[in-house]
Coordinates of C-alpha atoms in Angstrom, one line a residue:
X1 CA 0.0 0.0 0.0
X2 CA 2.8 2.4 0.3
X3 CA 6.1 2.8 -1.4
X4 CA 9.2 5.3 -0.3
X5 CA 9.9 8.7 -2.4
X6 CA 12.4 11.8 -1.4
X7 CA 11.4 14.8 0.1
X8 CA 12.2 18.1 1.5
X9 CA 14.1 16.9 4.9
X10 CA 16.8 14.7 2.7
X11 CA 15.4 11.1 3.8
X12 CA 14.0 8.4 1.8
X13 CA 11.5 7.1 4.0
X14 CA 8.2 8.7 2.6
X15 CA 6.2 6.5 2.2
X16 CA 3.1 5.2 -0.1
X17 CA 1.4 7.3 -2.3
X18 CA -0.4 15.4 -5.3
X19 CA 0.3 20.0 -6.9
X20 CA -2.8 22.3 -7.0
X21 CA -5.5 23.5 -9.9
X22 CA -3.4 26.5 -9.8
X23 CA 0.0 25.0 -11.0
X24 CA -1.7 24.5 -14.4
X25 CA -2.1 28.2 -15.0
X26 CA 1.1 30.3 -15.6
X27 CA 3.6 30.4 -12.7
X28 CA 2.8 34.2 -11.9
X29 CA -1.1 33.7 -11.9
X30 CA -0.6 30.8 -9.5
X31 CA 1.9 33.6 -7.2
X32 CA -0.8 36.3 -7.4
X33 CA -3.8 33.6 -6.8
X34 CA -2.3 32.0 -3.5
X35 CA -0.9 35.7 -2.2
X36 CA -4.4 36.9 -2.5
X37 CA -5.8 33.2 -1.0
X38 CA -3.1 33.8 1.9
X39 CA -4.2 37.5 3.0
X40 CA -8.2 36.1 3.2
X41 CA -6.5 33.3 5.3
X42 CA -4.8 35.3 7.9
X43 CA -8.6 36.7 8.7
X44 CA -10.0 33.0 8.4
X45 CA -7.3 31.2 10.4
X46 CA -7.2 34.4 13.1
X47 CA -3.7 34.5 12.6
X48 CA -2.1 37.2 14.5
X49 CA 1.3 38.5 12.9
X50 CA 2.5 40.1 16.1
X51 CA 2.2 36.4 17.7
X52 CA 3.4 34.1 15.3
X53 CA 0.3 31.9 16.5
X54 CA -3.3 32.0 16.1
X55 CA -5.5 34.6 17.2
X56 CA -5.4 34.6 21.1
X57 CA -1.9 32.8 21.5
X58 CA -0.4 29.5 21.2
X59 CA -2.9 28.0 23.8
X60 CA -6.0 29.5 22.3
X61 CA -8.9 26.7 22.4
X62 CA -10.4 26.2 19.4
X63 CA -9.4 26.3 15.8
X64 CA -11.1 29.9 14.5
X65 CA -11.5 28.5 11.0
X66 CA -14.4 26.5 13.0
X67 CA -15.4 28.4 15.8
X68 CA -17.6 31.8 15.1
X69 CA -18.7 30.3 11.8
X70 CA -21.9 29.2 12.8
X71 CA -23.4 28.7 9.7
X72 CA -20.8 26.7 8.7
X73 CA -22.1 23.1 9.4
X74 CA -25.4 21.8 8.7
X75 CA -26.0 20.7 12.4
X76 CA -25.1 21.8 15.7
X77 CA -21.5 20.4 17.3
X78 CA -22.0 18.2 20.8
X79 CA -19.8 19.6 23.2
X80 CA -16.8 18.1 24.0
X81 CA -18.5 16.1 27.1
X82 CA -21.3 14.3 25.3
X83 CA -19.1 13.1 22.7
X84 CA -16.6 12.0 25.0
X85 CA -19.3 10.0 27.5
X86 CA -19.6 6.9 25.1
X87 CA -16.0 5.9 25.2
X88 CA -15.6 6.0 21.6
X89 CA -12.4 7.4 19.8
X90 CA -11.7 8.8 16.5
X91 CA -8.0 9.6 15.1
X92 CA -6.5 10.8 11.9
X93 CA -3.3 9.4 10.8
X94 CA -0.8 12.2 10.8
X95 CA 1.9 12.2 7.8
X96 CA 4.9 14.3 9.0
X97 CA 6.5 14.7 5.8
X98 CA 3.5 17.3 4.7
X99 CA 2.7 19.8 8.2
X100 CA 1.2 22.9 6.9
X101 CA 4.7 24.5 6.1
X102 CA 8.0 23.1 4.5
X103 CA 10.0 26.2 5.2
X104 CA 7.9 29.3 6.3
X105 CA 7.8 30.7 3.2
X106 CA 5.3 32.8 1.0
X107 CA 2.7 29.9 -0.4
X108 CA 3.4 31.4 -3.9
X109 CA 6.8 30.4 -3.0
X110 CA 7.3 28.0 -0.7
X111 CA 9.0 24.5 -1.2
X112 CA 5.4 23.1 -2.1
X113 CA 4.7 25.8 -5.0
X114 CA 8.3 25.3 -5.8
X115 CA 8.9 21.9 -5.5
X116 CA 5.9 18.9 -4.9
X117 CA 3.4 21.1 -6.9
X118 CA 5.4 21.0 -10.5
X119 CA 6.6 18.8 -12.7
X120 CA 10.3 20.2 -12.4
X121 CA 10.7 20.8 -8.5
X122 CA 13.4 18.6 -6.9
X123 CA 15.5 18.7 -10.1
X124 CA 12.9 17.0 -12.0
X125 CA 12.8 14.0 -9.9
X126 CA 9.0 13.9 -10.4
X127 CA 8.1 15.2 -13.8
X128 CA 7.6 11.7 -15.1
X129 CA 4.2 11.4 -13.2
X130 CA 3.4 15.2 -13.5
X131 CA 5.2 16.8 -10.1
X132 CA 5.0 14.6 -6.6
X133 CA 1.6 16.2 -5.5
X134 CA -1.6 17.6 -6.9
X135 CA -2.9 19.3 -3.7
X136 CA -1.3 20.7 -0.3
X137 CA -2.2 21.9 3.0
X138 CA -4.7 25.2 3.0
X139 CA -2.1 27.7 2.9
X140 CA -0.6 29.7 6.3
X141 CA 1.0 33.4 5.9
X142 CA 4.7 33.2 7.2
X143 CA 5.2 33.4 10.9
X144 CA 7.7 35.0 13.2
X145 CA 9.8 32.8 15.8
X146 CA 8.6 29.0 16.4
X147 CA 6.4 28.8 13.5
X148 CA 6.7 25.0 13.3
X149 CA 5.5 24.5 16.8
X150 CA 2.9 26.8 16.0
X151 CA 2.0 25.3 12.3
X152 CA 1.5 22.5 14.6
X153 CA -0.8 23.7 17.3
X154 CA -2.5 25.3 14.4
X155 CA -3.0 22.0 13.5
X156 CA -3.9 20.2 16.4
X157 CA -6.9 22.9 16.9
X158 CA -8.9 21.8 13.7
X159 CA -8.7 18.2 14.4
X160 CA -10.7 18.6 17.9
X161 CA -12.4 21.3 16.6
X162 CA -13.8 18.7 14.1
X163 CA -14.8 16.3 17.3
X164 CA -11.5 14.2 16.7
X165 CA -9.9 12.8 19.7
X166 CA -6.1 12.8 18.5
X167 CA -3.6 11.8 16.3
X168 CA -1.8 8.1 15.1
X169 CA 1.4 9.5 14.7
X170 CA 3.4 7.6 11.8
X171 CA 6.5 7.3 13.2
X172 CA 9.0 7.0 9.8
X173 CA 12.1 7.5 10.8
X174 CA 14.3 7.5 14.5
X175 CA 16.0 10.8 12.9
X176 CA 16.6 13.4 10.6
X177 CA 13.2 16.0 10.2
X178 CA 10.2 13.5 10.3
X179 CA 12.0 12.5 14.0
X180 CA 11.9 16.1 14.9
X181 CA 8.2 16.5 14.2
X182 CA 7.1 13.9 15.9
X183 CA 8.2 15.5 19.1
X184 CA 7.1 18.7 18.0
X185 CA 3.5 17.2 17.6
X186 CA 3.5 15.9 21.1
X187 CA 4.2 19.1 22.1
X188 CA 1.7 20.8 20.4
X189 CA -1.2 18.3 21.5
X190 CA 0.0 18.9 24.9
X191 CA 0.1 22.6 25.1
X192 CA -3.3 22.6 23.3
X193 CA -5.4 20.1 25.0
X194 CA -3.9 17.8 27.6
X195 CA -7.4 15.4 26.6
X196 CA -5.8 15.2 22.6
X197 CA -3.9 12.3 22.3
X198 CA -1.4 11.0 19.9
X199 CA -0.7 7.1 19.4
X200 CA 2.6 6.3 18.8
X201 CA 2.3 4.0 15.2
X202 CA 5.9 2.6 14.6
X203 CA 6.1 2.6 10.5
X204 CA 7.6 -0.7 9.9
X205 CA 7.1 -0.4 5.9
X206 CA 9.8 2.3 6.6
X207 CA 11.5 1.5 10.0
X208 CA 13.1 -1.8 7.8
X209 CA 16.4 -2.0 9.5
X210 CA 15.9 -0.5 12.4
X211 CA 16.2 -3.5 15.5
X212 CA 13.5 -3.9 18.2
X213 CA 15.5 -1.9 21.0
X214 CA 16.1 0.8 18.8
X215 CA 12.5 1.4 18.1
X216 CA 12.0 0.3 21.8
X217 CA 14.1 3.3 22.8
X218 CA 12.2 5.5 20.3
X219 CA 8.5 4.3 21.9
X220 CA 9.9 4.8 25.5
X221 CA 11.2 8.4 24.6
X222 CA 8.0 9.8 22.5
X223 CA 5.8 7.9 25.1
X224 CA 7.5 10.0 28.1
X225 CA 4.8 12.7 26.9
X226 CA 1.6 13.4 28.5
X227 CA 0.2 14.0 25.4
X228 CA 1.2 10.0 24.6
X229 CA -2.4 7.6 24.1
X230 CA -2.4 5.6 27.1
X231 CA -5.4 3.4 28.2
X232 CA -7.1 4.4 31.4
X233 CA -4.9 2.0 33.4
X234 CA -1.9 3.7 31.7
X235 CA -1.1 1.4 29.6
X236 CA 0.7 3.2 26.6
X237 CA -0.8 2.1 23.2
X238 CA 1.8 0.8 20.4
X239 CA 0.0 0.3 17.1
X240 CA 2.6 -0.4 14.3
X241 CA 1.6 0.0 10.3
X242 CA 2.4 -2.6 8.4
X243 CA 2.8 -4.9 11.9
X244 CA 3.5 -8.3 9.7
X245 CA 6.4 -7.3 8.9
X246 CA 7.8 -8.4 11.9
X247 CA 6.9 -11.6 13.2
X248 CA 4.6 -11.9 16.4
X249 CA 7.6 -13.2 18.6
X250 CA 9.4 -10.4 17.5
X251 CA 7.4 -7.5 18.6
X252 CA 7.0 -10.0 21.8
X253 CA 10.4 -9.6 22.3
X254 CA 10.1 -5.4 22.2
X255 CA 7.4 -5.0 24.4
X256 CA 9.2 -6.7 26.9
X257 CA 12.2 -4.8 26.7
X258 CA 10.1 -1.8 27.0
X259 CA 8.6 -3.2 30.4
X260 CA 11.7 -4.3 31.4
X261 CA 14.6 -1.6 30.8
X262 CA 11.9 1.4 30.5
X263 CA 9.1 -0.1 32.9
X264 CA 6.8 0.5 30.2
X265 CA 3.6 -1.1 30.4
X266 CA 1.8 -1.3 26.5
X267 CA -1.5 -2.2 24.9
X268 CA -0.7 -3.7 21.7
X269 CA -3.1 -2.2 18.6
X270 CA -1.0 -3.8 15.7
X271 CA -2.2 -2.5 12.1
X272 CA -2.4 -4.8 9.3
X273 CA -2.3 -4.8 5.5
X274 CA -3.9 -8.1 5.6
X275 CA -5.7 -8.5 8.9
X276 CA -7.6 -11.5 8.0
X277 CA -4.0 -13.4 7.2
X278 CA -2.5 -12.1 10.1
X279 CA -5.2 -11.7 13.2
X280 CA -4.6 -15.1 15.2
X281 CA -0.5 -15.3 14.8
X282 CA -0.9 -12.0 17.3
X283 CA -4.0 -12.2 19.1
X284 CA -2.0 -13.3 22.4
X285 CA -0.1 -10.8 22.5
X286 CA -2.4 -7.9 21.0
X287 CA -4.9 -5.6 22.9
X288 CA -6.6 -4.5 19.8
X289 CA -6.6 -4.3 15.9
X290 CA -6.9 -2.4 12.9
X291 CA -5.8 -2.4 9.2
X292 CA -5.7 0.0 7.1
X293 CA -8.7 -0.3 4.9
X294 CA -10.2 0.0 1.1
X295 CA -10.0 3.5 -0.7
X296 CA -12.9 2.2 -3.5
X297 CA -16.5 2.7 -2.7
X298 CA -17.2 -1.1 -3.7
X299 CA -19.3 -2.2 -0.3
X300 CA -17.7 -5.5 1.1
X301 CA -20.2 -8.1 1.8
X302 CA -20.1 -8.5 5.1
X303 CA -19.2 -4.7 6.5
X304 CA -19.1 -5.9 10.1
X305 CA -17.1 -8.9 9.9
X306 CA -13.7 -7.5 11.1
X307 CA -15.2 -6.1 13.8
X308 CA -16.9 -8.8 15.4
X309 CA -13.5 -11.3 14.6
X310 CA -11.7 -8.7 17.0
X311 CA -14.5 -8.9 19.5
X312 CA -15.5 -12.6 19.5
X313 CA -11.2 -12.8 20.3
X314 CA -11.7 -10.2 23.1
X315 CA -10.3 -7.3 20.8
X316 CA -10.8 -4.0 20.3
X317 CA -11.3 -3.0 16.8
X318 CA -10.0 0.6 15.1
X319 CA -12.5 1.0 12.3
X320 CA -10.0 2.3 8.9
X321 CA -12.1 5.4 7.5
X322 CA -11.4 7.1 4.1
X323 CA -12.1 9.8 1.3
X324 CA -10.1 8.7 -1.5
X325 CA -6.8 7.8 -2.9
X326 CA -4.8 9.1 -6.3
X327 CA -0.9 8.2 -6.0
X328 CA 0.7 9.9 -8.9
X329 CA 4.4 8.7 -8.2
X330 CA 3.0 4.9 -8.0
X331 CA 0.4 5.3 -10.8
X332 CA -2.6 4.0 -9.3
X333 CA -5.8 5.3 -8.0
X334 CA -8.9 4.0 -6.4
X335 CA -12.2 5.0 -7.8
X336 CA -13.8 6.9 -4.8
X337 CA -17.5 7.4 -6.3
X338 CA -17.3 11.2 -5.0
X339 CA -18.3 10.8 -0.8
X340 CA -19.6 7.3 -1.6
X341 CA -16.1 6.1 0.1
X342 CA -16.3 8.6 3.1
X343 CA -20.0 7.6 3.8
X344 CA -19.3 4.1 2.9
X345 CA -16.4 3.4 5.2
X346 CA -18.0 6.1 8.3
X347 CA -21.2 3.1 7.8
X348 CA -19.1 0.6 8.4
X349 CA -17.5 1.9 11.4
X350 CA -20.9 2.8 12.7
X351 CA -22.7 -0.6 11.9
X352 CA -20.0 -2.8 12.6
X353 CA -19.5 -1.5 16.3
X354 CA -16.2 -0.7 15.4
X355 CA -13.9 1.3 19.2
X356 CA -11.8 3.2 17.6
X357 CA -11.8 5.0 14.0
X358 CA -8.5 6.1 12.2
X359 CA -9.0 8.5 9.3
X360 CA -6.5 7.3 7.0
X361 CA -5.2 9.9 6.5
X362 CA -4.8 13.3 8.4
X363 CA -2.3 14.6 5.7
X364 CA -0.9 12.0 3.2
X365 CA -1.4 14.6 0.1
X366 CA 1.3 12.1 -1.9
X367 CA -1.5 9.1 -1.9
X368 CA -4.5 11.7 -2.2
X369 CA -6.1 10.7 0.9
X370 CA -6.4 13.5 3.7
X371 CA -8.7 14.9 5.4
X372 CA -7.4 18.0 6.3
X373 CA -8.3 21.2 4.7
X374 CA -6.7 21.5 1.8
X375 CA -6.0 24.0 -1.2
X376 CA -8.8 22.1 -3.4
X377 CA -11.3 20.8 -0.6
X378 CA -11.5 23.5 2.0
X379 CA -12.7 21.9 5.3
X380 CA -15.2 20.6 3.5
X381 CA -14.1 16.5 3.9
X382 CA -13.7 17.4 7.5
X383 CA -16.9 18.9 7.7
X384 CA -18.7 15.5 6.4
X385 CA -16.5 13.6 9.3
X386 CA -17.6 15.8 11.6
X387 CA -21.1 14.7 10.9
X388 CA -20.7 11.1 11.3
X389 CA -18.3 11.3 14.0
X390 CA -21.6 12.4 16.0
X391 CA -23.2 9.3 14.5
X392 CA -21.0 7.1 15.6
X393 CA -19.9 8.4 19.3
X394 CA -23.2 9.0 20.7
X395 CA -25.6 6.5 18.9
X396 CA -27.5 9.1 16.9
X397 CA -27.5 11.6 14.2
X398 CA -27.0 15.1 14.7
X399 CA -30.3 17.2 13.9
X400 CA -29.9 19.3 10.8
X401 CA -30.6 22.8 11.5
X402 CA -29.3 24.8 8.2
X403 CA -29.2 23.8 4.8
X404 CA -26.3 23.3 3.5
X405 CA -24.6 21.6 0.0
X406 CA -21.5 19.5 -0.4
X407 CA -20.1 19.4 -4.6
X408 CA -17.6 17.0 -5.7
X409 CA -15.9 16.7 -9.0
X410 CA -13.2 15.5 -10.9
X411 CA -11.5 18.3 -12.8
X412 CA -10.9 16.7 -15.3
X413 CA -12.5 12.9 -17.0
X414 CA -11.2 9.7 -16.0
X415 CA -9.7 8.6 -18.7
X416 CA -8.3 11.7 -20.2
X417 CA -4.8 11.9 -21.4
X418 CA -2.6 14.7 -20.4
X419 CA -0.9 17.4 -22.4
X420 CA 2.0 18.5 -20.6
X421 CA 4.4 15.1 -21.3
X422 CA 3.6 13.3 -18.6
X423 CA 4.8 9.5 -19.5
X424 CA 3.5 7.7 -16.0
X425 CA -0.5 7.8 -15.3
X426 CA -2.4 6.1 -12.7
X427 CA -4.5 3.1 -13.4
X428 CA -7.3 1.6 -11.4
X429 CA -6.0 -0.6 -8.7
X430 CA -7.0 -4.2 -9.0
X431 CA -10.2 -4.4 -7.3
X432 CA -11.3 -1.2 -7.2
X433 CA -14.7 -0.1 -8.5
X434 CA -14.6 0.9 -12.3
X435 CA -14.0 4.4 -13.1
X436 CA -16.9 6.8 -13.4
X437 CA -17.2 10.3 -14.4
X438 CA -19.9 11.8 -11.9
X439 CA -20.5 15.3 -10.3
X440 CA -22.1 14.4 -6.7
X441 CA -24.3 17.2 -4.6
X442 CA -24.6 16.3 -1.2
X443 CA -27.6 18.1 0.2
X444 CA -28.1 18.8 4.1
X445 CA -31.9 19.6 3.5
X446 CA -34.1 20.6 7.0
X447 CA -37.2 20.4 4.7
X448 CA -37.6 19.2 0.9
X449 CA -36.0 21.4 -2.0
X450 CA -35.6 21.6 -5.5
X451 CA -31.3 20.8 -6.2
X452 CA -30.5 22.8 -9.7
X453 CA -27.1 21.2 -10.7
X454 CA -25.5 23.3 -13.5
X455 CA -22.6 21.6 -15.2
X456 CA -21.0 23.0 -18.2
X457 CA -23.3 24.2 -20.3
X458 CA -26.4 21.8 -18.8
X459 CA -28.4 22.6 -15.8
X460 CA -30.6 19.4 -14.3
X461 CA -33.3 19.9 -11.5
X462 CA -33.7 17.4 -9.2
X463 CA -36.7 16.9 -6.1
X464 CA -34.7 16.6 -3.0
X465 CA -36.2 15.0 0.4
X466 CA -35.7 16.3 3.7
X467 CA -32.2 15.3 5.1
X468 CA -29.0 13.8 3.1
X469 CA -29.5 12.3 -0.2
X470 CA -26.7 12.6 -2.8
X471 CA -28.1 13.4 -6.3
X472 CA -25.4 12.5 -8.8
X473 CA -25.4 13.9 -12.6
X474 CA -22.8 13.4 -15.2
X475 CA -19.3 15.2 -15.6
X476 CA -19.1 17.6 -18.9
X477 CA -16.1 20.4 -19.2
X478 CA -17.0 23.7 -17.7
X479 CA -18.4 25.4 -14.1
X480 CA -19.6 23.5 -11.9
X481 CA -22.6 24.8 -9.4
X482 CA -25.6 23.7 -7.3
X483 CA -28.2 25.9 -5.4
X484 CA -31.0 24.6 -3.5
X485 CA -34.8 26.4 -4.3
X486 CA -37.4 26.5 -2.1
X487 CA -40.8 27.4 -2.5
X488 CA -39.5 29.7 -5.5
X489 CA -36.8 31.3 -3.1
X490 CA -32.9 30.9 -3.8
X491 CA -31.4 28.3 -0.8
X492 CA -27.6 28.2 0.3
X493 CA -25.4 27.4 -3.4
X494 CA -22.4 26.2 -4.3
X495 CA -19.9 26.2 -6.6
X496 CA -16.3 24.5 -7.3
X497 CA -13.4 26.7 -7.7
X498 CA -12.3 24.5 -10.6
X499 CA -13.4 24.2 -14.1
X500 CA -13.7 20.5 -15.9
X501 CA -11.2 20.3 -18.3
X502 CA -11.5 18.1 -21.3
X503 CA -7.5 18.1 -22.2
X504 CA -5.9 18.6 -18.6
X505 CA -1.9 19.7 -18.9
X506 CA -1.8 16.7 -16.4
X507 CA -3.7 13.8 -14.9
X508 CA -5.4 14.8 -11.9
X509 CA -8.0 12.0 -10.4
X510 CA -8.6 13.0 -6.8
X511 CA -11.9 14.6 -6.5
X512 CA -12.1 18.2 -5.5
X513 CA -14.5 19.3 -2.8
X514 CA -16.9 22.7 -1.9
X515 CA -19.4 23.7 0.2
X516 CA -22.2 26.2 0.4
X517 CA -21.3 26.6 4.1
X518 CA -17.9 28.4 3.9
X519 CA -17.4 31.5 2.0
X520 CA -14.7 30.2 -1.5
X521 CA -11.9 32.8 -1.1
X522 CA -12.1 34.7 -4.1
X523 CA -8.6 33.9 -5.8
X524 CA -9.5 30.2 -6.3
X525 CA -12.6 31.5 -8.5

């Protein structure tokens, strides 16, 4: 599922699996359009230029991007309390090679615009598969003093802003920059909210020579933190990726040296790639377990059967949760059906009586999967997890109170072929559902409405019901919109910052997000 690739800090141990709409326009159009995205983001973010943090200092509560926009969710937020009372935990996987800054510098600029977002940054390394990435983290102004701590705290706000409860923190390397971050994420969850938690997740599809009392030394140092996940009888929780590639006896082995030269106690979460060949060599040793999911909207046929295999063998189970995934430096994709993956994996989590959730992924912009707001998306994939995290921590769904839209799109068809020389494109993993070319609204309706869906030159009306029911049409080249009309009056509307290209410069087949809850700053128009 992953594969290794270079980056910004000099180590090879990326892993797995991204450049902006923008980077297809001229270089200087793309400058002026993120400068003027950036100075609407200082507002949006609260950032503070005499701080260096958010508005209101580095321990500021709440990420303002969330707070004091009322209208920006289609339902009410629990507090903190009643989603907390039911035990149940959600994390998003957190990727340190992509934090919200590479090097503090002007987003027109910066070693993303420069470097992952073009066919020619890092010497060319990328260009065969059209630049490393094809979106990035929703761009921060430039900060004075510790701006990666506060990048991170920044960080740490939206995700429990959103409802999450912490972090898995892919652990890919014992030095070097991706080390450094680690602690520095710690850090940040502590001085934020002692109650956010990171798991420590060992990243043994990159941690390949490393021996168990190194990486035993590593747990026992990050797990020092109060900010460390540790089980209510302060047990700290290990949950390796990719845990079969070490054998059972092995990771035996380094649990007992951290009990026995660090006095650390551990609950064992291992993570698979192929729990169901995998589950009963470590059950005796194992306090839980995960793996790390599907990325295709094709429903399994039995949704629930992981979970209850974990709980018939006295397990915990972490529930895998997705958006999508489009890997340009490995050249495969998974066909995500718009939000049919999102909803599809969130059901299975609820239905299947899945513990734990991990969002997979917080950040991972090389495979296409994150959650986090983004350049293209905006909050609006953390938005929908917002909505089922209420689902699934307190047993029921969160009233709708204010209509609101969700668009997805492609930017481009599936099967288009790119101008600008690219000579590796993505093909559809083996068993993923077959390609489709669809725009998807997702309406939020408090009472029945009329959905008009303008795409390219067509505009369909559709009869909506009361609640959320996606109405999909078919992709042409052009704008894409939705507005919801009710009793002859204009409803909330929405409209992607993107145009549907028939000949994209390059291939492109994540699918780009907006909603009619958050105001589009005005340079992605």
């Amino acid at each position: 599922m992953r594969a290794e690739h270079g980056g910004h800090d000099g180590t090879r141990r990326h892993h797995r699996r991204g450049r902006p709409r923008g980077r297809y326009l001229a270089g200087g159009v793309v400058g002026l359009l993120l400068a003027v995205l950036c100075a609407g983001l200082a507002t949006a973010w609260g950032h503070d230029p005499g701080t260096g943090d958010t508005a209101g200092g580095p321990d500021r509560p709440e990420d303002p991007a969330r707070t004091g926009a009322t209208t920006a969710l289609p339902f009410d937020m629990p507090d903190r309390a009643a989603l907390r009372a039911g035990g149940k935990l959600v994390f998003a996987h957190y990727f340190t090679p992509y934090p919200l800054s590479l090097d503090n510098g002007e987003p027109d600029r910066d070693y993303y615009a420069r470097h992952y977002l073009t066919p020619d940054g890092e010497g060319g390394k990328h260009r065969a598969y059209g630049g490393l990435l094809r979106d990035r983290p929703l761009p921060v102004r430039p900060r004075p003093g510790d701006w990666e701590a506060a990048d991170l705290r920044q960080e740490v706000r939206t995700a429990r802003a959103a409802g999450l409860d912490g972090f898995t923190l892919d652990v890919l390397a014992l030095s070097g920059r991706n080390w450094e971050r680690c602690r520095l994420l710690l850090e940040a969850a502590r001085s934020v909210d002692p109650d956010f938690k990171v798991m420590l997740m060992p990243d043994m599809a990159s941690l390949t020579t490393e021996g168990p009392r190194e990486i035993a030394d590593a747990l026992a140092e990050l797990g020092r933190s109060p900010a460390a996940h540790r089980l209510d009888d302060g047990r700290l929780v290990v949950s390796p990726f990719k845990a079969e590639a070490r054998s059972a006896g092995w990771w035996s082995a380094l649990l007992d040296d951290l009990r026995v030269r660090h006095g650390v106690r551990t609950a064992f979460v291992p993570l698979f790639l192929d729990f169901g060949a995998h589950h009963e060599e470590y059950a005796p040793i194992s306090h839980g377990f995960s793996d790390w999911g599907s990325r295709s909207h094709t429903e399994p046929a039995d949704p629930g059967r992981d979970a209850r295999l974990a709980h018939r063998l006295g397990k915990l189970w972490m529930q895998p949760v997705s958006v999508q995934d489009a890997r340009p430096n490995q050249g495969v994709y998974d066909e995500a059906g718009n939000t049919a993956t999102l909803r599809g994996t969130w059901d299975r989590a609820i239905t299947g009586g899945a513990d734990w959730v991990q969002l997979t992924t917080w950040n991972d912009y090389s495979e296409g999967s994150h959650f986090a707001p983004s350049l293209h998306n905006g909050h609006a994939y953390l938005d929908l997890v917002s909505y089922h995290l209420v689902r699934f921590k307190t047993g029921a769904w969160p009233r709708i109170v204010r209509d609101t839209l969700y668009l997805t799109s492609r930017t481009q068809f599936a099967h288009a072929t790119p101008t600008g020389g690219q000579t590796r494109l993505m093909t559809l993993r083996e068993g993923s559902a077959e390609a489709r070319d669809t725009v998807e609204v997702l309406p939020f309706l408090t009472r029945p409405a009329t959905l008009r869906v303008t795409v390219g030159p067509s505009t369909t009306t559709h009869a909506a019901p009361a609640g959320v029911h996606p109405v999909l049409v078919p992709l042409r080249p052009g704008e894409v919109s939705a507005a919801a009309v009710r009793d002859g009056r204009a409803g909330p509307a929405v409209e992607l910052p993107y145009r549907v290209v028939r000949h994209p410069e390059v291939q492109d087949l994540q699918y780009y997000a907006a909603t009619s809850g958050r105001v589009t700053p005005a340079c992605c128009r």
